Amino acid sequence: MIPELGQFALIIALILSVVQGVVPLVGAQTGNRAWVRLAWPAVSAQALFVFISFGCLVWSFLQNDFSVAYVANNSNSALPTLYRVSATWGAHEGSMLLWVVMLAFWGVAVAARSKHLPEMFASRVIAVLGLISFGFMLFTLITSNPFDRLIPAAFDGRDLNPLLQDPALAIHPPMLYMGYVGFAVAFSFAIAAMLEGKMDASWSRWARPWTTIAWVFLTLGIALGSWWAYYELGWGGWWFWDPVENASFMPWLAGTALIHSLAVTEKRGLFKSWTLLLAISAFSLSLLGTFLVRSGVLVSVHAFATDPERGRFILAFLVTVIGGALGLYAWRAPLLKSDEGFGKVSRETFLLGNNVLLIIATLVVLIGTLFPLFMDALGGGKYSVGPQYFAAVFVIPTIPLVLLMGFGMHSIWRRDNFSRIARRLRVPLIASIVLGVALPWMLYGQPSVMTAIGFIAGLWVIGTALFDPIGSLFDKSRKLRVTRGQLGMIVAHFGIGIFILGVTATESYSIHRDQALRIGESLEVSGYKVTFESLKPTTGPNYTATEASFVITRGGEHIVSLNPQKRTYRVQRNPMTEAGIDGSLARDLYVALGEPLGAGAWSMRFQYKPLVRLIWLGCIFMGLGGLIAITDKRYRVVVKKDDEAKKDGKASGREALAGGTN
């Protein structure tokens, strides 16, 4: 009965999404205010029934209702409760319902925070969100119904994929989807502005906090996925340029460009056409990622096994949404004109360069991801684009991008002087060069050219972000006055610098060793002695495991004992590696147990990874910076008129800290 209730609630939500998507649009076009105001109760009612539907699916998992095919295929009576709940979105059908839930959440949030928006405009935003919800709910009901019954019911379930039996499953997908779906809000604001024909600076101010919070969720979601792969898969890597990893990274890059472009449109009334296109692009890349993951065209540990019908539906939806948005853009974009100009050296110029380089980086990832698919479709055979391509090509736009970050933060609006900026930033520039060469040399040995460039880049971003706060500590005459938006920018850019240092050190100085060992034997790597002490069987709630004990010493001093496991899950019988990790900000020691080789020997992997945790710490700072930025008081007051917003942008450009996120 509960599954049928869930399906019925989803059907009701589908009908309400049509009301939400169509009636307010018609009302706004015809001037019927009663129809316009229907947007708010419609989005609330639609969300209510979506939440009921999702709750019914969670209940089916908690009750071990193996008469539901999706539950039978992705759960088991021995599965711990946490994993039974998170199994709700652990496979295709449930993850699509989670996507719909996130859309409903964002719709309600926008409706609740729309009291300061013009009624007609807000109703159009809510209506566009309703149309997007309709598409995803229709897809779920037609091709991916999580409530389909299994007759006769299974005695027990096939269990959740062992790769997913981790607490991160409860956090990573919801956080990632919040980011993906959050860009639908920016998309809806852009479409509403074009439908209304008022594509001024106002819509950018309204859309900016929503875009930022979506970017925060996506940033933290990607970081958590990276951390999960690092400790769970047993290979010790933090990023593999997997096609599905790329599918989440591309919207992040486009979203980063969008945040900066929105800042220029809000403050100066410039880049209007470009900002609209970026809003369309960020959400379009989210939809493209959905297609790649669920169409069956990719082979990936992240991809869902799907049938061609699903792929065709998603492709049709993709073409409809993107094609319709671009068609509207082509109609409205020629009407956009900027009243103001800017000098060759100005904050606008640096932010434009920032945008161009971010889009080039996005295209680099897009080409590398789609090239094998195109070649296969054209009959050119099977091709693979590996990490070597991305590592070599992606760095080309990122080096000048990092340089522009520092200059952009300390330039002024409208017109600036490059010599003034150079004089202002000579201290962080010299310091980053000297320390960027000296630090890796002192800590790890002679650096390569690329290692030195990486350290210089990271220190440059950190130095330019903290230049004014540190300067104010030593010079009391320099009073530091920053808004929440400016503080958020400082913290986020500091996080980027930390991230760059972590990536550079990890990629340059990591050491790994694969070796066969027997109990009592040791290996020595980079001054560390790793001794295979013992081996014992152990059990979990739904698995058996072999647990090893490795003692790590250095110079005869005991460092740590690590206990990696090799698990076998009782139902699916899939072997899984659980690494033993001793972590600190300075380095990680990583041990993974491999396969038995006979004669008492086991394969094992030892890795030394310097500063690897700075990668995820940097992402945390980026997310924190975004959260601080959206608390800026100007987002909590009635939005200024367009001419007032422009006037605000023309005000003293010498607020050197009011950079890209201000």
mmCIF file of N, CA and C in Angstrom, residues 364-431:
data_model
loop_
_atom_site.group_PDB
_atom_site.id
_atom_site.type_symbol
_atom_site.label_atom_id
_atom_site.label_comp_id
_atom_site.label_asym_id
_atom_site.label_seq_id
_atom_site.Cartn_x
_atom_site.Cartn_y
_atom_site.Cartn_z
ATOM 1 N N VAL A 364 38.125 22.333 -22.570
ATOM 2 C CA VAL A 364 39.175 21.315 -22.535
ATOM 3 C C VAL A 364 38.640 20.020 -21.924
ATOM 4 N N VAL A 365 37.934 20.138 -20.802
ATOM 5 C CA VAL A 365 37.364 18.965 -20.138
ATOM 6 C C VAL A 365 36.254 18.362 -20.994
ATOM 7 N N LEU A 366 35.420 19.214 -21.592
ATOM 8 C CA LEU A 366 34.310 18.725 -22.414
ATOM 9 C C LEU A 366 34.815 17.937 -23.619
ATOM 10 N N ILE A 367 35.816 18.461 -24.301
ATOM 11 C CA ILE A 367 36.364 17.781 -25.478
ATOM 12 C C ILE A 367 36.974 16.442 -25.084
ATOM 13 N N GLY A 368 37.747 16.435 -24.017
ATOM 14 C CA GLY A 368 38.354 15.192 -23.567
ATOM 15 C C GLY A 368 37.337 14.141 -23.155
ATOM 16 N N THR A 369 36.197 14.577 -22.618
ATOM 17 C CA THR A 369 35.157 13.656 -22.170
ATOM 18 C C THR A 369 34.341 13.115 -23.332
ATOM 19 N N LEU A 370 34.013 13.979 -24.297
ATOM 20 C CA LEU A 370 33.111 13.588 -25.377
ATOM 21 C C LEU A 370 33.819 13.005 -26.596
ATOM 22 N N PHE A 371 35.113 13.268 -26.757
ATOM 23 C CA PHE A 371 35.830 12.798 -27.945
ATOM 24 C C PHE A 371 35.687 11.289 -28.169
ATOM 25 N N PRO A 372 35.890 10.435 -27.142
ATOM 26 C CA PRO A 372 35.713 8.994 -27.384
ATOM 27 C C PRO A 372 34.302 8.638 -27.840
ATOM 28 N N LEU A 373 33.283 9.349 -27.335
ATOM 29 C CA LEU A 373 31.905 9.063 -27.727
ATOM 30 C C LEU A 373 31.660 9.422 -29.186
ATOM 31 N N PHE A 374 32.172 10.588 -29.598
ATOM 32 C CA PHE A 374 32.006 10.996 -30.990
ATOM 33 C C PHE A 374 32.729 10.044 -31.937
ATOM 34 N N MET A 375 33.928 9.657 -31.605
ATOM 35 C CA MET A 375 34.674 8.753 -32.470
ATOM 36 C C MET A 375 33.989 7.402 -32.589
ATOM 37 N N ASP A 376 33.445 6.918 -31.481
ATOM 38 C CA ASP A 376 32.725 5.655 -31.502
ATOM 39 C C ASP A 376 31.456 5.769 -32.345
ATOM 40 N N ALA A 377 30.721 6.890 -32.193
ATOM 41 C CA ALA A 377 29.490 7.085 -32.958
ATOM 42 C C ALA A 377 29.760 7.203 -34.455
ATOM 43 N N LEU A 378 30.930 7.759 -34.830
ATOM 44 C CA LEU A 378 31.289 7.925 -36.240
ATOM 45 C C LEU A 378 31.961 6.699 -36.831
ATOM 46 N N GLY A 379 32.057 5.621 -36.037
ATOM 47 C CA GLY A 379 32.674 4.399 -36.532
ATOM 48 C C GLY A 379 34.184 4.430 -36.549
ATOM 49 N N GLY A 380 34.758 5.334 -35.763
ATOM 50 C CA GLY A 380 36.210 5.460 -35.736
ATOM 51 C C GLY A 380 36.899 4.526 -34.765
ATOM 52 N N GLY A 381 36.127 3.677 -34.102
ATOM 53 C CA GLY A 381 36.706 2.743 -33.154
ATOM 54 C C GLY A 381 36.696 3.276 -31.733
ATOM 55 N N LYS A 382 37.248 2.488 -30.829
ATOM 56 C CA LYS A 382 37.280 2.836 -29.421
ATOM 57 C C LYS A 382 38.519 3.673 -29.098
ATOM 58 N N TYR A 383 38.289 4.819 -28.516
ATOM 59 C CA TYR A 383 39.362 5.696 -28.081
ATOM 60 C C TYR A 383 39.236 5.949 -26.583
ATOM 61 N N SER A 384 40.351 6.214 -25.970
ATOM 62 C CA SER A 384 40.369 6.546 -24.556
ATOM 63 C C SER A 384 41.208 7.797 -24.346
ATOM 64 N N VAL A 385 40.645 8.753 -23.630
ATOM 65 C CA VAL A 385 41.376 9.961 -23.269
ATOM 66 C C VAL A 385 41.702 9.872 -21.785
ATOM 67 N N GLY A 386 42.970 9.693 -21.480
ATOM 68 C CA GLY A 386 43.365 9.430 -20.102
ATOM 69 C C GLY A 386 43.791 10.672 -19.354
ATOM 70 N N PRO A 387 44.216 10.474 -18.117
ATOM 71 C CA PRO A 387 44.645 11.597 -17.286
ATOM 72 C C PRO A 387 45.795 12.393 -17.887
ATOM 73 N N GLN A 388 46.606 11.751 -18.740
ATOM 74 C CA GLN A 388 47.746 12.461 -19.321
ATOM 75 C C GLN A 388 47.289 13.660 -20.152
ATOM 76 N N TYR A 389 46.203 13.469 -20.932
ATOM 77 C CA TYR A 389 45.673 14.572 -21.729
ATOM 78 C C TYR A 389 45.240 15.731 -20.834
ATOM 79 N N PHE A 390 44.447 15.420 -19.829
ATOM 80 C CA PHE A 390 43.918 16.470 -18.965
ATOM 81 C C PHE A 390 45.027 17.166 -18.183
ATOM 82 N N ALA A 391 45.976 16.377 -17.674
ATOM 83 C CA ALA A 391 47.069 16.967 -16.910
ATOM 84 C C ALA A 391 47.898 17.909 -17.768
ATOM 85 N N ALA A 392 48.065 17.567 -19.046
ATOM 86 C CA ALA A 392 48.895 18.377 -19.926
ATOM 87 C C ALA A 392 48.163 19.607 -20.447
ATOM 88 N N VAL A 393 46.885 19.464 -20.803
ATOM 89 C CA VAL A 393 46.152 20.531 -21.481
ATOM 90 C C VAL A 393 45.439 21.450 -20.495
ATOM 91 N N PHE A 394 44.907 20.892 -19.418
ATOM 92 C CA PHE A 394 44.133 21.698 -18.482
ATOM 93 C C PHE A 394 44.978 22.772 -17.818
ATOM 94 N N VAL A 395 46.258 22.497 -17.639
ATOM 95 C CA VAL A 395 47.128 23.449 -16.956
ATOM 96 C C VAL A 395 47.358 24.713 -17.800
ATOM 97 N N ILE A 396 47.166 24.634 -19.126
ATOM 98 C CA ILE A 396 47.446 25.779 -19.997
ATOM 99 C C ILE A 396 46.574 26.986 -19.653
ATOM 100 N N PRO A 397 45.238 26.861 -19.553
ATOM 101 C CA PRO A 397 44.455 28.033 -19.164
ATOM 102 C C PRO A 397 44.517 28.358 -17.676
ATOM 103 N N THR A 398 44.878 27.375 -16.831
ATOM 104 C CA THR A 398 44.825 27.617 -15.390
ATOM 105 C C THR A 398 45.975 28.497 -14.898
ATOM 106 N N ILE A 399 47.146 28.428 -15.537
ATOM 107 C CA ILE A 399 48.269 29.257 -15.079
ATOM 108 C C ILE A 399 47.966 30.745 -15.243
ATOM 109 N N PRO A 400 47.563 31.223 -16.443
ATOM 110 C CA PRO A 400 47.189 32.647 -16.519
ATOM 111 C C PRO A 400 45.959 32.989 -15.686
ATOM 112 N N LEU A 401 45.057 32.022 -15.493
ATOM 113 C CA LEU A 401 43.882 32.254 -14.660
ATOM 114 C C LEU A 401 44.284 32.594 -13.230
ATOM 115 N N VAL A 402 45.232 31.841 -12.698
ATOM 116 C CA VAL A 402 45.712 32.089 -11.339
ATOM 117 C C VAL A 402 46.363 33.464 -11.240
ATOM 118 N N LEU A 403 47.127 33.846 -12.266
ATOM 119 C CA LEU A 403 47.770 35.160 -12.265
ATOM 120 C C LEU A 403 46.726 36.274 -12.237
ATOM 121 N N LEU A 404 45.668 36.118 -13.030
ATOM 122 C CA LEU A 404 44.619 37.135 -13.088
ATOM 123 C C LEU A 404 43.854 37.259 -11.768
ATOM 124 N N MET A 405 43.769 36.173 -10.998
ATOM 125 C CA MET A 405 43.070 36.239 -9.713
ATOM 126 C C MET A 405 43.639 37.338 -8.833
ATOM 127 N N GLY A 406 44.959 37.349 -8.738
ATOM 128 C CA GLY A 406 45.593 38.333 -7.875
ATOM 129 C C GLY A 406 45.384 39.747 -8.362
ATOM 130 N N PHE A 407 45.557 39.969 -9.667
ATOM 131 C CA PHE A 407 45.374 41.308 -10.204
ATOM 132 C C PHE A 407 43.920 41.755 -10.106
ATOM 133 N N GLY A 408 42.986 40.834 -10.347
ATOM 134 C CA GLY A 408 41.577 41.185 -10.286
ATOM 135 C C GLY A 408 41.134 41.627 -8.914
ATOM 136 N N MET A 409 41.662 40.992 -7.866
ATOM 137 C CA MET A 409 41.272 41.355 -6.506
ATOM 138 C C MET A 409 41.705 42.762 -6.125
ATOM 139 N N HIS A 410 42.754 43.259 -6.749
ATOM 140 C CA HIS A 410 43.332 44.530 -6.320
ATOM 141 C C HIS A 410 43.227 45.630 -7.371
ATOM 142 N N SER A 411 42.437 45.410 -8.392
ATOM 143 C CA SER A 411 42.185 46.437 -9.384
ATOM 144 C C SER A 411 40.904 47.181 -9.043
ATOM 145 N N ILE A 412 40.642 48.284 -9.727
ATOM 146 C CA ILE A 412 39.453 49.075 -9.470
ATOM 147 C C ILE A 412 38.551 49.061 -10.696
ATOM 148 N N TRP A 413 37.296 49.441 -10.469
ATOM 149 C CA TRP A 413 36.316 49.448 -11.544
ATOM 150 C C TRP A 413 36.607 50.556 -12.555
ATOM 151 N N ARG A 414 36.111 50.379 -13.761
ATOM 152 C CA ARG A 414 36.118 51.345 -14.866
ATOM 153 C C ARG A 414 37.491 51.541 -15.494
ATOM 154 N N ARG A 415 38.449 52.015 -14.719
ATOM 155 C CA ARG A 415 39.751 52.309 -15.310
ATOM 156 C C ARG A 415 40.816 52.245 -14.224
ATOM 157 N N ASP A 416 41.929 51.617 -14.533
ATOM 158 C CA ASP A 416 43.010 51.481 -13.572
ATOM 159 C C ASP A 416 44.326 51.666 -14.296
ATOM 160 N N ASN A 417 45.385 51.638 -13.531
ATOM 161 C CA ASN A 417 46.733 51.789 -14.056
ATOM 162 C C ASN A 417 47.534 50.552 -13.675
ATOM 163 N N PHE A 418 48.111 49.893 -14.678
ATOM 164 C CA PHE A 418 48.809 48.640 -14.393
ATOM 165 C C PHE A 418 50.015 48.852 -13.484
ATOM 166 N N SER A 419 50.697 49.985 -13.658
ATOM 167 C CA SER A 419 51.854 50.251 -12.807
ATOM 168 C C SER A 419 51.442 50.397 -11.348
ATOM 169 N N ARG A 420 50.252 50.950 -11.100
ATOM 170 C CA ARG A 420 49.765 51.071 -9.721
ATOM 171 C C ARG A 420 49.539 49.688 -9.118
ATOM 172 N N ILE A 421 48.917 48.796 -9.903
ATOM 173 C CA ILE A 421 48.659 47.447 -9.423
ATOM 174 C C ILE A 421 49.968 46.712 -9.176
ATOM 175 N N ALA A 422 50.921 46.878 -10.108
ATOM 176 C CA ALA A 422 52.216 46.204 -9.970
ATOM 177 C C ALA A 422 52.946 46.671 -8.719
ATOM 178 N N ARG A 423 52.928 47.969 -8.471
ATOM 179 C CA ARG A 423 53.575 48.493 -7.251
ATOM 180 C C ARG A 423 52.901 47.931 -6.006
ATOM 181 N N ARG A 424 51.586 47.877 -6.035
ATOM 182 C CA ARG A 424 50.840 47.401 -4.879
ATOM 183 C C ARG A 424 51.129 45.929 -4.591
ATOM 184 N N LEU A 425 51.315 45.134 -5.633
ATOM 185 C CA LEU A 425 51.439 43.690 -5.471
ATOM 186 C C LEU A 425 52.871 43.185 -5.591
ATOM 187 N N ARG A 426 53.845 44.077 -5.597
ATOM 188 C CA ARG A 426 55.222 43.603 -5.763
ATOM 189 C C ARG A 426 55.685 42.743 -4.585
ATOM 190 N N VAL A 427 55.213 43.055 -3.381
ATOM 191 C CA VAL A 427 55.625 42.257 -2.220
ATOM 192 C C VAL A 427 55.102 40.820 -2.318
ATOM 193 N N PRO A 428 53.773 40.600 -2.500
ATOM 194 C CA PRO A 428 53.330 39.210 -2.634
ATOM 195 C C PRO A 428 53.912 38.508 -3.855
ATOM 196 N N LEU A 429 54.201 39.266 -4.938
ATOM 197 C CA LEU A 429 54.777 38.642 -6.120
ATOM 198 C C LEU A 429 56.186 38.130 -5.835
ATOM 199 N N ILE A 430 57.018 38.985 -5.252
ATOM 200 C CA ILE A 430 58.393 38.583 -4.942
ATOM 201 C C ILE A 430 58.399 37.459 -3.909
ATOM 202 N N ALA A 431 57.570 37.606 -2.877
ATOM 203 C CA ALA A 431 57.517 36.591 -1.822
ATOM 204 C C ALA A 431 57.079 35.245 -2.370
#
